[in-house]
Amino acid sequence: MAEVALAFPNDETSAEVIASRLRSDGIAARVDRGLIGSTWQASASALVIGVVAIVITVATR
């Protein structure tokens, strides 16, 4: 399994709402509040400390 950033809301409250809705639909989602570049690959502009991101778990082969 791998984690992928799905969204970058402006604040933690919005992030928690989005993650909660995903979880209620059966999608493993969490809010990442920090070093997002250490757990997944993204464009260089997204590798910023302090960014709030919605991270989901996806199955890999």
PDB file with SEQRES, HELIX, SHEET and CRYST1 records, atoms N, CA, C and O in Angstrom:
SEQRES   1 A   61  MET ALA GLU VAL ALA LEU ALA PHE PRO ASN ASP GLU THR          
SEQRES   2 A   61  SER ALA GLU VAL ILE ALA SER ARG LEU ARG SER ASP GLY          
SEQRES   3 A   61  ILE ALA ALA ARG VAL ASP ARG GLY LEU ILE GLY SER THR          
SEQRES   4 A   61  TRP GLN ALA SER ALA SER ALA LEU VAL ILE GLY VAL VAL          
SEQRES   5 A   61  ALA ILE VAL ILE THR VAL ALA THR ARG                          
HELIX    1 AA1 GLU A   12  SER A   24  1                                  13    
HELIX    2 AA2 ILE A   36  SER A   38  5                                   3    
HELIX    3 AA3 ALA A   44  ALA A   46  5                                   3    
SHEET    1 AA1 3 ALA A   2  ALA A   7  0                                        
SHEET    2 AA1 3 ALA A  53  VAL A  58 -1                                        
SHEET    3 AA1 3 ALA A  29  ASP A  32 -1                                        
CRYST1    1.000    1.000    1.000  90.00  90.00  90.00 P 1           1          
ATOM      1  N   MET A   1       0.834  -1.170   0.000  1.00  0.00           N  
ATOM      2  CA  MET A   1       0.000   0.000   0.000  1.00  0.00           C  
ATOM      3  C   MET A   1       0.884   1.240   0.000  1.00  0.00           C  
ATOM      4  O   MET A   1       1.973   1.246   0.574  1.00  0.00           O  
ATOM      5  N   ALA A   2       0.405   2.266  -0.640  1.00  0.00           N  
ATOM      6  CA  ALA A   2       1.127   3.532  -0.704  1.00  0.00           C  
ATOM      7  C   ALA A   2       0.191   4.658  -0.308  1.00  0.00           C  
ATOM      8  O   ALA A   2      -1.031   4.524  -0.374  1.00  0.00           O  
ATOM      9  N   GLU A   3       0.784   5.773   0.104  1.00  0.00           N  
ATOM     10  CA  GLU A   3      -0.013   6.953   0.426  1.00  0.00           C  
ATOM     11  C   GLU A   3       0.173   7.992  -0.658  1.00  0.00           C  
ATOM     12  O   GLU A   3       1.278   8.191  -1.164  1.00  0.00           O  
ATOM     13  N   VAL A   4      -0.922   8.656  -1.011  1.00  0.00           N  
ATOM     14  CA  VAL A   4      -0.902   9.671  -2.058  1.00  0.00           C  
ATOM     15  C   VAL A   4      -1.635  10.903  -1.546  1.00  0.00           C  
ATOM     16  O   VAL A   4      -2.717  10.791  -0.970  1.00  0.00           O  
ATOM     17  N   ALA A   5      -1.047  12.078  -1.757  1.00  0.00           N  
ATOM     18  CA  ALA A   5      -1.727  13.317  -1.379  1.00  0.00           C  
ATOM     19  C   ALA A   5      -2.848  13.578  -2.372  1.00  0.00           C  
ATOM     20  O   ALA A   5      -2.661  13.482  -3.585  1.00  0.00           O  
ATOM     21  N   LEU A   6      -4.008  13.905  -1.840  1.00  0.00           N  
ATOM     22  CA  LEU A   6      -5.200  14.073  -2.672  1.00  0.00           C  
ATOM     23  C   LEU A   6      -5.625  15.528  -2.787  1.00  0.00           C  
ATOM     24  O   LEU A   6      -6.096  15.951  -3.843  1.00  0.00           O  
ATOM     25  N   ALA A   7      -5.466  16.303  -1.712  1.00  0.00           N  
ATOM     26  CA  ALA A   7      -5.942  17.682  -1.701  1.00  0.00           C  
ATOM     27  C   ALA A   7      -5.090  18.511  -0.753  1.00  0.00           C  
ATOM     28  O   ALA A   7      -4.468  17.976   0.164  1.00  0.00           O  
ATOM     29  N   PHE A   8      -5.065  19.809  -0.977  1.00  0.00           N  
ATOM     30  CA  PHE A   8      -4.307  20.741  -0.161  1.00  0.00           C  
ATOM     31  C   PHE A   8      -5.203  21.896   0.277  1.00  0.00           C  
ATOM     32  O   PHE A   8      -5.097  22.998  -0.262  1.00  0.00           O  
ATOM     33  N   PRO A   9      -6.085  21.657   1.249  1.00  0.00           N  
ATOM     34  CA  PRO A   9      -6.986  22.722   1.701  1.00  0.00           C  
ATOM     35  C   PRO A   9      -6.210  23.828   2.425  1.00  0.00           C  
ATOM     36  O   PRO A   9      -5.054  23.646   2.806  1.00  0.00           O  
ATOM     37  N   ASN A  10      -6.868  24.971   2.605  1.00  0.00           N  
ATOM     38  CA  ASN A  10      -6.217  26.135   3.212  1.00  0.00           C  
ATOM     39  C   ASN A  10      -6.062  26.045   4.720  1.00  0.00           C  
ATOM     40  O   ASN A  10      -5.220  26.745   5.283  1.00  0.00           O  
ATOM     41  N   ASP A  11      -6.835  25.219   5.389  1.00  0.00           N  
ATOM     42  CA  ASP A  11      -6.777  25.166   6.847  1.00  0.00           C  
ATOM     43  C   ASP A  11      -7.080  23.753   7.334  1.00  0.00           C  
ATOM     44  O   ASP A  11      -7.619  22.928   6.596  1.00  0.00           O  
ATOM     45  N   GLU A  12      -6.724  23.491   8.589  1.00  0.00           N  
ATOM     46  CA  GLU A  12      -6.905  22.156   9.152  1.00  0.00           C  
ATOM     47  C   GLU A  12      -8.369  21.774   9.320  1.00  0.00           C  
ATOM     48  O   GLU A  12      -8.720  20.603   9.176  1.00  0.00           O  
ATOM     49  N   THR A  13      -9.221  22.739   9.620  1.00  0.00           N  
ATOM     50  CA  THR A  13     -10.644  22.440   9.789  1.00  0.00           C  
ATOM     51  C   THR A  13     -11.228  21.901   8.492  1.00  0.00           C  
ATOM     52  O   THR A  13     -11.931  20.890   8.500  1.00  0.00           O  
ATOM     53  N   SER A  14     -10.945  22.563   7.385  1.00  0.00           N  
ATOM     54  CA  SER A  14     -11.417  22.088   6.075  1.00  0.00           C  
ATOM     55  C   SER A  14     -10.835  20.718   5.752  1.00  0.00           C  
ATOM     56  O   SER A  14     -11.522  19.852   5.210  1.00  0.00           O  
ATOM     57  N   ALA A  15      -9.566  20.529   6.090  1.00  0.00           N  
ATOM     58  CA  ALA A  15      -8.913  19.248   5.835  1.00  0.00           C  
ATOM     59  C   ALA A  15      -9.593  18.123   6.611  1.00  0.00           C  
ATOM     60  O   ALA A  15      -9.807  17.036   6.074  1.00  0.00           O  
ATOM     61  N   GLU A  16      -9.931  18.382   7.867  1.00  0.00           N  
ATOM     62  CA  GLU A  16     -10.596  17.364   8.675  1.00  0.00           C  
ATOM     63  C   GLU A  16     -11.978  17.024   8.118  1.00  0.00           C  
ATOM     64  O   GLU A  16     -12.387  15.863   8.153  1.00  0.00           O  
ATOM     65  N   VAL A  17     -12.697  18.016   7.609  1.00  0.00           N  
ATOM     66  CA  VAL A  17     -14.016  17.767   7.011  1.00  0.00           C  
ATOM     67  C   VAL A  17     -13.882  16.883   5.781  1.00  0.00           C  
ATOM     68  O   VAL A  17     -14.640  15.928   5.615  1.00  0.00           O  
ATOM     69  N   ILE A  18     -12.924  17.197   4.920  1.00  0.00           N  
ATOM     70  CA  ILE A  18     -12.717  16.412   3.699  1.00  0.00           C  
ATOM     71  C   ILE A  18     -12.322  14.980   4.058  1.00  0.00           C  
ATOM     72  O   ILE A  18     -12.886  14.027   3.521  1.00  0.00           O  
ATOM     73  N   ALA A  19     -11.356  14.829   4.963  1.00  0.00           N  
ATOM     74  CA  ALA A  19     -10.897  13.492   5.353  1.00  0.00           C  
ATOM     75  C   ALA A  19     -12.030  12.690   5.993  1.00  0.00           C  
ATOM     76  O   ALA A  19     -12.164  11.491   5.745  1.00  0.00           O  
ATOM     77  N   SER A  20     -12.836  13.346   6.809  1.00  0.00           N  
ATOM     78  CA  SER A  20     -13.970  12.673   7.445  1.00  0.00           C  
ATOM     79  C   SER A  20     -14.963  12.164   6.418  1.00  0.00           C  
ATOM     80  O   SER A  20     -15.474  11.051   6.545  1.00  0.00           O  
ATOM     81  N   ARG A  21     -15.239  12.960   5.412  1.00  0.00           N  
ATOM     82  CA  ARG A  21     -16.176  12.538   4.356  1.00  0.00           C  
ATOM     83  C   ARG A  21     -15.621  11.363   3.572  1.00  0.00           C  
ATOM     84  O   ARG A  21     -16.361  10.444   3.222  1.00  0.00           O  
ATOM     85  N   LEU A  22     -14.325  11.385   3.293  1.00  0.00           N  
ATOM     86  CA  LEU A  22     -13.709  10.252   2.600  1.00  0.00           C  
ATOM     87  C   LEU A  22     -13.792   8.991   3.450  1.00  0.00           C  
ATOM     88  O   LEU A  22     -14.132   7.918   2.952  1.00  0.00           O  
ATOM     89  N   ARG A  23     -13.477   9.126   4.739  1.00  0.00           N  
ATOM     90  CA  ARG A  23     -13.542   7.959   5.626  1.00  0.00           C  
ATOM     91  C   ARG A  23     -14.959   7.413   5.726  1.00  0.00           C  
ATOM     92  O   ARG A  23     -15.148   6.199   5.799  1.00  0.00           O  
ATOM     93  N   SER A  24     -15.955   8.291   5.731  1.00  0.00           N  
ATOM     94  CA  SER A  24     -17.340   7.814   5.822  1.00  0.00           C  
ATOM     95  C   SER A  24     -17.746   7.044   4.570  1.00  0.00           C  
ATOM     96  O   SER A  24     -18.691   6.256   4.606  1.00  0.00           O  
ATOM     97  N   ASP A  25     -17.038   7.265   3.462  1.00  0.00           N  
ATOM     98  CA  ASP A  25     -17.272   6.513   2.231  1.00  0.00           C  
ATOM     99  C   ASP A  25     -16.367   5.280   2.126  1.00  0.00           C  
ATOM    100  O   ASP A  25     -16.337   4.612   1.092  1.00  0.00           O  
ATOM    101  N   GLY A  26     -15.632   4.984   3.202  1.00  0.00           N  
ATOM    102  CA  GLY A  26     -14.804   3.788   3.221  1.00  0.00           C  
ATOM    103  C   GLY A  26     -13.411   3.970   2.665  1.00  0.00           C  
ATOM    104  O   GLY A  26     -12.719   2.983   2.415  1.00  0.00           O  
ATOM    105  N   ILE A  27     -12.978   5.198   2.463  1.00  0.00           N  
ATOM    106  CA  ILE A  27     -11.644   5.468   1.931  1.00  0.00           C  
ATOM    107  C   ILE A  27     -10.735   5.848   3.093  1.00  0.00           C  
ATOM    108  O   ILE A  27     -11.035   6.784   3.835  1.00  0.00           O  
ATOM    109  N   ALA A  28      -9.630   5.130   3.256  1.00  0.00           N  
ATOM    110  CA  ALA A  28      -8.692   5.443   4.329  1.00  0.00           C  
ATOM    111  C   ALA A  28      -8.037   6.782   4.041  1.00  0.00           C  
ATOM    112  O   ALA A  28      -7.259   6.904   3.095  1.00  0.00           O  
ATOM    113  N   ALA A  29      -8.346   7.790   4.851  1.00  0.00           N  
ATOM    114  CA  ALA A  29      -7.818   9.135   4.638  1.00  0.00           C  
ATOM    115  C   ALA A  29      -7.367   9.721   5.963  1.00  0.00           C  
ATOM    116  O   ALA A  29      -7.944   9.443   7.015  1.00  0.00           O  
ATOM    117  N   ARG A  30      -6.324  10.539   5.891  1.00  0.00           N  
ATOM    118  CA  ARG A  30      -5.851  11.217   7.093  1.00  0.00           C  
ATOM    119  C   ARG A  30      -5.359  12.610   6.700  1.00  0.00           C  
ATOM    120  O   ARG A  30      -5.116  12.898   5.528  1.00  0.00           O  
ATOM    121  N   VAL A  31      -5.221  13.458   7.708  1.00  0.00           N  
ATOM    122  CA  VAL A  31      -4.701  14.804   7.494  1.00  0.00           C  
ATOM    123  C   VAL A  31      -3.229  14.793   7.859  1.00  0.00           C  
ATOM    124  O   VAL A  31      -2.860  14.373   8.955  1.00  0.00           O  
ATOM    125  N   ASP A  32      -2.391  15.253   6.946  1.00  0.00           N  
ATOM    126  CA  ASP A  32      -0.956  15.366   7.180  1.00  0.00           C  
ATOM    127  C   ASP A  32      -0.646  16.836   7.382  1.00  0.00           C  
ATOM    128  O   ASP A  32      -0.943  17.655   6.511  1.00  0.00           O  
ATOM    129  N   ARG A  33      -0.060  17.183   8.506  1.00  0.00           N  
ATOM    130  CA  ARG A  33       0.171  18.580   8.863  1.00  0.00           C  
ATOM    131  C   ARG A  33       1.625  19.008   8.756  1.00  0.00           C  
ATOM    132  O   ARG A  33       1.974  20.084   9.241  1.00  0.00           O  
ATOM    133  N   GLY A  34       2.482  18.209   8.142  1.00  0.00           N  
ATOM    134  CA  GLY A  34       3.892  18.576   8.226  1.00  0.00           C  
ATOM    135  C   GLY A  34       4.735  18.183   7.051  1.00  0.00           C  
ATOM    136  O   GLY A  34       4.536  18.673   5.940  1.00  0.00           O  
ATOM    137  N   LEU A  35       5.678  17.300   7.288  1.00  0.00           N  
ATOM    138  CA  LEU A  35       6.676  16.942   6.297  1.00  0.00           C  
ATOM    139  C   LEU A  35       6.099  16.012   5.250  1.00  0.00           C  
ATOM    140  O   LEU A  35       6.402  14.819   5.236  1.00  0.00           O  
ATOM    141  N   ILE A  36       5.272  16.553   4.377  1.00  0.00           N  
ATOM    142  CA  ILE A  36       4.557  15.729   3.417  1.00  0.00           C  
ATOM    143  C   ILE A  36       5.464  15.107   2.374  1.00  0.00           C  
ATOM    144  O   ILE A  36       5.133  14.056   1.825  1.00  0.00           O  
ATOM    145  N   GLY A  37       6.582  15.718   2.090  1.00  0.00           N  
ATOM    146  CA  GLY A  37       7.470  15.201   1.060  1.00  0.00           C  
ATOM    147  C   GLY A  37       8.185  13.928   1.452  1.00  0.00           C  
ATOM    148  O   GLY A  37       8.776  13.269   0.597  1.00  0.00           O  
ATOM    149  N   SER A  38       8.146  13.564   2.722  1.00  0.00           N  
ATOM    150  CA  SER A  38       8.882  12.392   3.164  1.00  0.00           C  
ATOM    151  C   SER A  38       8.134  11.086   2.915  1.00  0.00           C  
ATOM    152  O   SER A  38       8.742  10.018   2.979  1.00  0.00           O  
ATOM    153  N   THR A  39       6.822  11.141   2.630  1.00  0.00           N  
ATOM    154  CA  THR A  39       6.062   9.906   2.495  1.00  0.00           C  
ATOM    155  C   THR A  39       5.516   9.669   1.098  1.00  0.00           C  
ATOM    156  O   THR A  39       4.983   8.591   0.836  1.00  0.00           O  
ATOM    157  N   TRP A  40       5.625  10.619   0.200  1.00  0.00           N  
ATOM    158  CA  TRP A  40       5.079  10.428  -1.138  1.00  0.00           C  
ATOM    159  C   TRP A  40       5.776  11.339  -2.123  1.00  0.00           C  
ATOM    160  O   TRP A  40       6.425  12.304  -1.720  1.00  0.00           O  
ATOM    161  N   GLN A  41       5.655  11.055  -3.393  1.00  0.00           N  
ATOM    162  CA  GLN A  41       6.282  11.866  -4.426  1.00  0.00           C  
ATOM    163  C   GLN A  41       5.283  12.857  -4.985  1.00  0.00           C  
ATOM    164  O   GLN A  41       4.104  12.545  -5.155  1.00  0.00           O  
ATOM    165  N   ALA A  42       5.763  14.045  -5.267  1.00  0.00           N  
ATOM    166  CA  ALA A  42       4.920  15.084  -5.864  1.00  0.00           C  
ATOM    167  C   ALA A  42       5.833  16.070  -6.569  1.00  0.00           C  
ATOM    168  O   ALA A  42       7.055  15.925  -6.562  1.00  0.00           O  
ATOM    169  N   SER A  43       5.230  17.057  -7.167  1.00  0.00           N  
ATOM    170  CA  SER A  43       6.039  18.079  -7.826  1.00  0.00           C  
ATOM    171  C   SER A  43       6.826  18.845  -6.776  1.00  0.00           C  
ATOM    172  O   SER A  43       6.437  18.872  -5.609  1.00  0.00           O  
ATOM    173  N   ALA A  44       7.906  19.455  -7.168  1.00  0.00           N  
ATOM    174  CA  ALA A  44       8.771  20.169  -6.228  1.00  0.00           C  
ATOM    175  C   ALA A  44       8.021  21.277  -5.501  1.00  0.00           C  
ATOM    176  O   ALA A  44       8.338  21.573  -4.349  1.00  0.00           O  
ATOM    177  N   SER A  45       7.047  21.890  -6.137  1.00  0.00           N  
ATOM    178  CA  SER A  45       6.312  22.976  -5.493  1.00  0.00           C  
ATOM    179  C   SER A  45       5.468  22.495  -4.327  1.00  0.00           C  
ATOM    180  O   SER A  45       5.126  23.296  -3.458  1.00  0.00           O  
ATOM    181  N   ALA A  46       5.121  21.217  -4.275  1.00  0.00           N  
ATOM    182  CA  ALA A  46       4.295  20.683  -3.196  1.00  0.00           C  
ATOM    183  C   ALA A  46       5.127  20.220  -2.006  1.00  0.00           C  
ATOM    184  O   ALA A  46       4.583  19.954  -0.935  1.00  0.00           O  
ATOM    185  N   LEU A  47       6.432  20.122  -2.186  1.00  0.00           N  
ATOM    186  CA  LEU A  47       7.285  19.640  -1.111  1.00  0.00           C  
ATOM    187  C   LEU A  47       7.645  20.786  -0.175  1.00  0.00           C  
ATOM    188  O   LEU A  47       8.785  21.250  -0.151  1.00  0.00           O  
ATOM    189  N   VAL A  48       6.669  21.228   0.585  1.00  0.00           N  
ATOM    190  CA  VAL A  48       6.817  22.383   1.462  1.00  0.00           C  
ATOM    191  C   VAL A  48       6.470  21.977   2.886  1.00  0.00           C  
ATOM    192  O   VAL A  48       5.463  21.306   3.117  1.00  0.00           O  
ATOM    193  N   ILE A  49       7.287  22.375   3.821  1.00  0.00           N  
ATOM    194  CA  ILE A  49       7.005  22.098   5.226  1.00  0.00           C  
ATOM    195  C   ILE A  49       5.864  22.998   5.684  1.00  0.00           C  
ATOM    196  O   ILE A  49       5.836  24.184   5.355  1.00  0.00           O  
ATOM    197  N   GLY A  50       4.933  22.443   6.434  1.00  0.00           N  
ATOM    198  CA  GLY A  50       3.840  23.224   6.974  1.00  0.00           C  
ATOM    199  C   GLY A  50       2.573  23.218   6.142  1.00  0.00           C  
ATOM    200  O   GLY A  50       1.612  23.910   6.479  1.00  0.00           O  
ATOM    201  N   VAL A  51       2.552  22.457   5.071  1.00  0.00           N  
ATOM    202  CA  VAL A  51       1.370  22.361   4.222  1.00  0.00           C  
ATOM    203  C   VAL A  51       0.409  21.346   4.820  1.00  0.00           C  
ATOM    204  O   VAL A  51       0.831  20.289   5.290  1.00  0.00           O  
ATOM    205  N   VAL A  52      -0.877  21.660   4.803  1.00  0.00           N  
ATOM    206  CA  VAL A  52      -1.893  20.706   5.231  1.00  0.00           C  
ATOM    207  C   VAL A  52      -2.316  19.926   3.992  1.00  0.00           C  
ATOM    208  O   VAL A  52      -2.687  20.520   2.980  1.00  0.00           O  
ATOM    209  N   ALA A  53      -2.264  18.612   4.068  1.00  0.00           N  
ATOM    210  CA  ALA A  53      -2.618  17.769   2.926  1.00  0.00           C  
ATOM    211  C   ALA A  53      -3.555  16.659   3.378  1.00  0.00           C  
ATOM    212  O   ALA A  53      -3.459  16.174   4.506  1.00  0.00           O  
ATOM    213  N   ILE A  54      -4.461  16.261   2.491  1.00  0.00           N  
ATOM    214  CA  ILE A  54      -5.279  15.073   2.695  1.00  0.00           C  
ATOM    215  C   ILE A  54      -4.529  13.929   2.028  1.00  0.00           C  
ATOM    216  O   ILE A  54      -4.224  13.992   0.837  1.00  0.00           O  
ATOM    217  N   VAL A  55      -4.234  12.888   2.791  1.00  0.00           N  
ATOM    218  CA  VAL A  55      -3.474  11.757   2.278  1.00  0.00           C  
ATOM    219  C   VAL A  55      -4.376  10.529   2.319  1.00  0.00           C  
ATOM    220  O   VAL A  55      -5.001  10.242   3.339  1.00  0.00           O  
ATOM    221  N   ILE A  56      -4.439   9.804   1.194  1.00  0.00           N  
ATOM    222  CA  ILE A  56      -5.234   8.578   1.147  1.00  0.00           C  
ATOM    223  C   ILE A  56      -4.302   7.394   0.926  1.00  0.00           C  
ATOM    224  O   ILE A  56      -3.201   7.544   0.397  1.00  0.00           O  
ATOM    225  N   THR A  57      -4.752   6.236   1.332  1.00  0.00           N  
ATOM    226  CA  THR A  57      -4.000   4.997   1.138  1.00  0.00           C  
ATOM    227  C   THR A  57      -4.545   4.316  -0.110  1.00  0.00           C  
ATOM    228  O   THR A  57      -5.753   4.131  -0.259  1.00  0.00           O  
ATOM    229  N   VAL A  58      -3.627   3.945  -1.006  1.00  0.00           N  
ATOM    230  CA  VAL A  58      -4.030   3.259  -2.234  1.00  0.00           C  
ATOM    231  C   VAL A  58      -3.309   1.917  -2.312  1.00  0.00           C  
ATOM    232  O   VAL A  58      -2.178   1.772  -1.849  1.00  0.00           O  
ATOM    233  N   ALA A  59      -3.984   0.950  -2.904  1.00  0.00           N  
ATOM    234  CA  ALA A  59      -3.381  -0.374  -3.076  1.00  0.00           C  
ATOM    235  C   ALA A  59      -2.389  -0.330  -4.222  1.00  0.00           C  
ATOM    236  O   ALA A  59      -2.648   0.284  -5.258  1.00  0.00           O  
ATOM    237  N   THR A  60      -1.263  -0.979  -4.034  1.00  0.00           N  
ATOM    238  CA  THR A  60      -0.267  -1.097  -5.103  1.00  0.00           C  
ATOM    239  C   THR A  60      -0.024  -2.564  -5.373  1.00  0.00           C  
ATOM    240  O   THR A  60      -0.285  -3.415  -4.522  1.00  0.00           O  
ATOM    241  N   ARG A  61       0.467  -2.852  -6.534  1.00  0.00           N  
ATOM    242  CA  ARG A  61       0.724  -4.245  -6.907  1.00  0.00           C  
ATOM    243  C   ARG A  61       2.139  -4.618  -6.606  1.00  0.00           C  
ATOM    244  O   ARG A  61       2.544  -5.754  -6.852  1.00  0.00           O  
TER     245      ARG A  61                                                      
END                                                                             
